[in-house]
Amino acid sequence: MTRLQAVLGALACAPMGKPRSPKGRARETLALLANEYPGTAAELCALRHSNPFELLCATILSAQTTDERVNLVTPALFARYPTAADLAAADPADVETIVQSTGFYRNKTKSLIGMAKGLIERFGGEVPTPIEDLVTLPGVGRKTANVIRSVAMGEPGLPVDTHVGRLSVRLGLTTETDPVKVEHELNDMVPAAERGSFSLRLILHGRRVCDARRPRCHECVLASFCPSAGIAGRAVR
Ligand code: SF4
């Protein structure tokens, strides 16, 4: 056996090292969570919808409540107001009645009708694709815009919510806490086509395993390289 063959053999048998850089940890996280939570961004999204307009309505309603709660009210909302034109002309009292159980229903109704009016007045009744246009609509921030782009349009978009922010810090992908800065840092590490599904997988993992107060590191597939394994919830937010 030549010296080169011996070295190559030893390398082949050596255990994989821990990823040491944020980019390496992001790559490993991407692969392991794709295995844990398979599917496309559209398949991973729990908000029921059949087009970008419906997802926009559902995402506005999802603030401060659960996806399940939103899914209980959207069938009636979409049946009564199937298009932006219908919702733009809606009686606010009627919309409030339909969405009441999602909480903050007066503000959400204002956002829904304002968003629909914005679509009619400035975008021909269609949901625009550019994030710069989406965020001009009432009730639509960067997080919501990225949900619409990645889930309903198949465009790059990495929504950063509380779970994505928390896990990104715990996993040592970023030290930033501002959602827009976190989004930009993650965008540099995650391929454009996988940004939406990456975000949704982090959200699922945050809900099921990496809880804010009591992370279950002992059952986490990321524990072998997570810098916060065993200390998150105490030392790390
Ligand atoms: S090892 Fe613990 S802190 Fe790290 S991602 Fe998993 S559950 Fe969260």
Short mmCIF file of C-alpha atoms and ligand atoms in Angstrom, two decimals:
data_model
loop_
_atom_site.label_atom_id
_atom_site.label_comp_id
_atom_site.label_asym_id
_atom_site.label_seq_id
_atom_site.Cartn_x
_atom_site.Cartn_y
_atom_site.Cartn_z
CA MET A 1 0.00 0.00 0.00
CA THR A 2 1.39 3.39 -0.97
CA ARG A 3 1.55 6.24 1.54
CA LEU A 4 -1.15 8.10 -0.42
CA GLN A 5 -3.48 5.08 -0.29
CA ALA A 6 -2.89 4.79 3.47
CA VAL A 7 -3.77 8.45 4.03
CA LEU A 8 -6.88 8.22 1.86
CA GLY A 9 -7.94 5.07 3.70
CA ALA A 10 -7.51 6.73 7.09
CA LEU A 11 -9.50 9.76 5.95
CA ALA A 12 -12.31 7.55 4.66
CA CYS A 13 -12.55 5.79 8.05
CA ALA A 14 -12.29 8.95 10.16
CA PRO A 15 -15.57 10.11 11.76
CA MET A 16 -17.08 13.25 10.25
CA GLY A 17 -15.96 16.28 12.25
CA LYS A 18 -18.34 18.81 13.67
CA PRO A 19 -19.04 21.68 11.30
CA ARG A 20 -17.04 24.60 12.74
CA SER A 21 -18.38 27.54 10.78
CA PRO A 22 -21.89 29.04 10.69
CA LYS A 23 -22.08 28.08 7.02
CA GLY A 24 -21.11 24.48 7.83
CA ARG A 25 -23.68 24.29 10.62
CA ALA A 26 -26.33 25.75 8.31
CA ARG A 27 -25.52 23.12 5.69
CA GLU A 28 -25.75 20.31 8.25
CA THR A 29 -28.95 21.73 9.74
CA LEU A 30 -30.46 21.95 6.26
CA ALA A 31 -29.71 18.30 5.52
CA LEU A 32 -30.79 16.87 8.88
CA LEU A 33 -34.01 18.86 9.16
CA ALA A 34 -34.95 18.01 5.56
CA ASN A 35 -34.82 14.40 6.70
CA GLU A 36 -36.87 15.12 9.82
CA TYR A 37 -39.47 17.29 8.13
CA PRO A 38 -39.63 16.33 4.45
CA GLY A 39 -41.59 18.21 1.80
CA THR A 40 -41.63 21.43 -0.16
CA ALA A 41 -42.37 24.82 1.38
CA ALA A 42 -45.95 24.52 0.08
CA GLU A 43 -46.32 21.09 1.68
CA LEU A 44 -44.78 22.19 4.98
CA CYS A 45 -47.00 25.26 5.35
CA ALA A 46 -49.93 24.45 7.65
CA LEU A 47 -52.11 27.41 6.58
CA ARG A 48 -54.77 26.15 4.17
CA HIS A 49 -55.00 28.09 0.93
CA SER A 50 -55.39 27.58 -2.79
CA ASN A 51 -53.78 30.75 -4.19
CA PRO A 52 -51.50 33.65 -3.14
CA PHE A 53 -54.47 35.86 -2.19
CA GLU A 54 -55.85 33.26 0.21
CA LEU A 55 -52.42 32.68 1.75
CA LEU A 56 -52.01 36.43 2.20
CA CYS A 57 -55.32 36.57 4.09
CA ALA A 58 -54.43 33.50 6.18
CA THR A 59 -50.97 34.83 7.05
CA ILE A 60 -52.38 38.19 8.16
CA LEU A 61 -54.83 36.31 10.38
CA SER A 62 -52.09 34.07 11.82
CA ALA A 63 -50.54 36.85 13.95
CA GLN A 64 -50.75 35.96 17.65
CA THR A 65 -52.72 32.77 17.09
CA THR A 66 -52.27 29.22 15.86
CA ASP A 67 -52.44 27.96 12.28
CA GLU A 68 -55.20 25.58 13.39
CA ARG A 69 -57.32 28.47 14.63
CA VAL A 70 -56.81 30.33 11.33
CA ASN A 71 -57.79 27.21 9.36
CA LEU A 72 -61.08 27.14 11.23
CA VAL A 73 -62.14 30.59 10.02
CA THR A 74 -60.65 30.87 6.52
CA PRO A 75 -63.09 28.52 4.74
CA ALA A 76 -65.98 30.90 5.58
CA LEU A 77 -63.87 33.97 4.74
CA PHE A 78 -62.74 32.60 1.36
CA ALA A 79 -66.26 31.41 0.48
CA ARG A 80 -67.73 34.84 1.16
CA TYR A 81 -64.84 36.89 -0.26
CA PRO A 82 -63.09 34.78 -2.90
CA THR A 83 -61.25 37.66 -4.61
CA ALA A 84 -59.49 40.89 -3.68
CA ALA A 85 -62.37 42.84 -5.28
CA ASP A 86 -64.91 41.07 -3.04
CA LEU A 87 -62.88 41.69 0.12
CA ALA A 88 -62.12 45.31 -0.81
CA ALA A 89 -65.87 46.00 -0.90
CA ALA A 90 -66.65 44.06 2.29
CA ASP A 91 -68.61 45.39 5.24
CA PRO A 92 -66.00 45.49 8.06
CA ALA A 93 -68.57 44.28 10.61
CA ASP A 94 -69.16 41.13 8.59
CA VAL A 95 -65.43 40.39 8.27
CA GLU A 96 -64.96 41.04 11.98
CA THR A 97 -67.63 38.47 12.80
CA ILE A 98 -65.94 35.85 10.64
CA VAL A 99 -62.37 36.38 11.97
CA GLN A 100 -63.25 37.25 15.57
CA SER A 101 -61.96 34.01 17.10
CA THR A 102 -58.41 34.64 15.78
CA GLY A 103 -58.02 37.60 18.19
CA PHE A 104 -57.15 41.23 17.41
CA TYR A 105 -60.00 40.95 14.97
CA ARG A 106 -60.61 44.67 14.46
CA ASN A 107 -57.01 45.34 13.42
CA LYS A 108 -56.91 42.17 11.34
CA THR A 109 -60.11 43.19 9.55
CA LYS A 110 -58.62 46.60 8.80
CA SER A 111 -55.50 44.94 7.42
CA LEU A 112 -57.47 42.44 5.33
CA ILE A 113 -59.72 45.05 3.71
CA GLY A 114 -56.84 47.55 3.35
CA MET A 115 -54.67 44.86 1.76
CA ALA A 116 -57.46 43.96 -0.68
CA LYS A 117 -57.99 47.62 -1.58
CA GLY A 118 -54.24 47.98 -2.16
CA LEU A 119 -54.29 45.00 -4.51
CA ILE A 120 -57.20 46.48 -6.48
CA GLU A 121 -55.91 50.05 -6.60
CA ARG A 122 -52.24 49.39 -7.29
CA PHE A 123 -51.72 45.83 -8.53
CA GLY A 124 -54.70 45.06 -10.77
CA GLY A 125 -56.23 42.79 -8.13
CA GLU A 126 -53.27 40.38 -8.20
CA VAL A 127 -50.77 39.66 -5.43
CA PRO A 128 -47.45 41.16 -6.56
CA THR A 129 -44.27 39.08 -6.51
CA PRO A 130 -41.53 41.61 -5.53
CA ILE A 131 -41.00 41.88 -1.80
CA GLU A 132 -40.75 45.67 -2.15
CA ASP A 133 -44.35 45.72 -3.46
CA LEU A 134 -45.72 43.18 -0.98
CA VAL A 135 -44.54 45.14 2.05
CA THR A 136 -46.44 48.24 0.90
CA LEU A 137 -49.73 46.43 1.58
CA PRO A 138 -51.46 47.00 4.95
CA GLY A 139 -50.73 44.21 7.44
CA VAL A 140 -47.88 42.81 5.34
CA GLY A 141 -44.38 42.92 6.82
CA ARG A 142 -41.24 41.28 5.57
CA LYS A 143 -42.02 37.99 7.31
CA THR A 144 -45.46 37.71 5.70
CA ALA A 145 -44.07 38.77 2.31
CA ASN A 146 -41.45 36.03 2.47
CA VAL A 147 -44.12 33.45 3.39
CA ILE A 148 -46.17 34.41 0.31
CA ARG A 149 -43.15 34.40 -1.99
CA SER A 150 -41.74 31.06 -0.86
CA VAL A 151 -44.94 29.09 -0.23
CA ALA A 152 -47.42 30.40 -2.82
CA MET A 153 -45.08 31.61 -5.56
CA GLY A 154 -42.06 29.31 -5.44
CA GLU A 155 -39.80 32.37 -5.15
CA PRO A 156 -36.85 32.75 -2.74
CA GLY A 157 -38.02 33.97 0.65
CA LEU A 158 -36.85 33.21 4.19
CA PRO A 159 -39.42 34.28 6.80
CA VAL A 160 -37.82 34.99 10.18
CA ASP A 161 -40.21 34.55 13.08
CA THR A 162 -39.47 34.01 16.76
CA HIS A 163 -38.58 30.31 16.24
CA VAL A 164 -36.25 30.98 13.31
CA GLY A 165 -34.54 33.77 15.24
CA ARG A 166 -34.12 31.67 18.40
CA LEU A 167 -32.83 28.55 16.64
CA SER A 168 -30.48 30.53 14.43
CA VAL A 169 -28.79 31.99 17.51
CA ARG A 170 -28.75 28.70 19.41
CA LEU A 171 -27.27 26.87 16.44
CA GLY A 172 -24.59 29.52 16.06
CA LEU A 173 -25.73 30.52 12.57
CA THR A 174 -25.85 34.17 13.56
CA THR A 175 -25.35 36.47 16.53
CA GLU A 176 -27.92 38.92 15.23
CA THR A 177 -31.33 39.28 16.85
CA ASP A 178 -32.90 41.75 14.43
CA PRO A 179 -35.10 39.67 12.08
CA VAL A 180 -34.03 41.52 8.93
CA LYS A 181 -30.34 41.05 9.77
CA VAL A 182 -30.95 37.37 10.58
CA GLU A 183 -32.71 36.96 7.23
CA HIS A 184 -29.80 38.50 5.32
CA GLU A 185 -27.22 36.39 7.15
CA LEU A 186 -29.19 33.17 6.55
CA ASN A 187 -29.73 34.10 2.90
CA ASP A 188 -25.95 34.01 2.44
CA MET A 189 -25.82 30.43 3.81
CA VAL A 190 -28.96 28.82 2.36
CA PRO A 191 -29.51 28.17 -1.36
CA ALA A 192 -32.25 30.42 -2.79
CA ALA A 193 -34.54 27.51 -3.68
CA GLU A 194 -34.42 26.12 -0.13
CA ARG A 195 -34.92 29.27 1.94
CA GLY A 196 -38.66 28.92 2.45
CA SER A 197 -38.55 25.25 3.40
CA PHE A 198 -35.53 25.89 5.66
CA SER A 199 -37.49 28.51 7.58
CA LEU A 200 -40.56 26.27 7.89
CA ARG A 201 -38.42 23.37 9.12
CA LEU A 202 -36.78 25.56 11.76
CA ILE A 203 -40.27 26.62 12.87
CA LEU A 204 -41.43 23.00 13.15
CA HIS A 205 -38.26 22.07 15.03
CA GLY A 206 -38.69 25.05 17.33
CA ARG A 207 -42.24 24.01 18.14
CA ARG A 208 -41.59 20.30 18.59
CA VAL A 209 -38.04 20.04 19.96
CA CYS A 210 -36.13 23.30 20.50
CA ASP A 211 -38.67 24.90 22.81
CA ALA A 212 -37.86 28.43 24.00
CA ARG A 213 -37.80 27.47 27.70
CA ARG A 214 -37.26 23.73 27.68
CA PRO A 215 -35.36 22.57 24.62
CA ARG A 216 -35.26 18.77 24.37
CA CYS A 217 -31.59 18.55 23.39
CA HIS A 218 -31.49 14.84 24.30
CA GLU A 219 -33.84 14.05 21.43
CA CYS A 220 -32.55 16.64 18.95
CA VAL A 221 -30.93 15.49 15.68
CA LEU A 222 -28.80 18.66 15.69
CA ALA A 223 -27.31 18.11 19.16
CA SER A 224 -23.99 16.66 17.94
CA PHE A 225 -22.89 20.03 16.56
CA CYS A 226 -25.24 22.57 18.19
CA PRO A 227 -23.15 24.97 20.33
CA SER A 228 -26.11 25.37 22.71
CA ALA A 229 -26.84 21.67 23.28
CA GLY A 230 -27.44 21.13 26.98
CA ILE A 231 -27.22 24.81 27.87
CA ALA A 232 -30.00 26.41 25.82
CA GLY A 233 -32.93 27.64 27.89
CA ARG A 234 -30.49 28.50 30.66
CA ALA A 235 -27.62 30.44 29.12
CA VAL A 236 -29.01 31.14 25.67
CA ARG A 237 -32.37 32.69 24.88
S1 SF4 B 1 -29.41 20.76 20.56
FE1 SF4 B 1 -30.84 21.75 21.96
S2 SF4 B 1 -30.47 23.96 21.71
FE2 SF4 B 1 -29.52 22.93 19.95
S3 SF4 B 1 -31.11 22.96 18.35
FE3 SF4 B 1 -31.33 21.02 19.43
S4 SF4 B 1 -32.86 21.39 21.04
FE4 SF4 B 1 -32.14 23.39 20.28
#
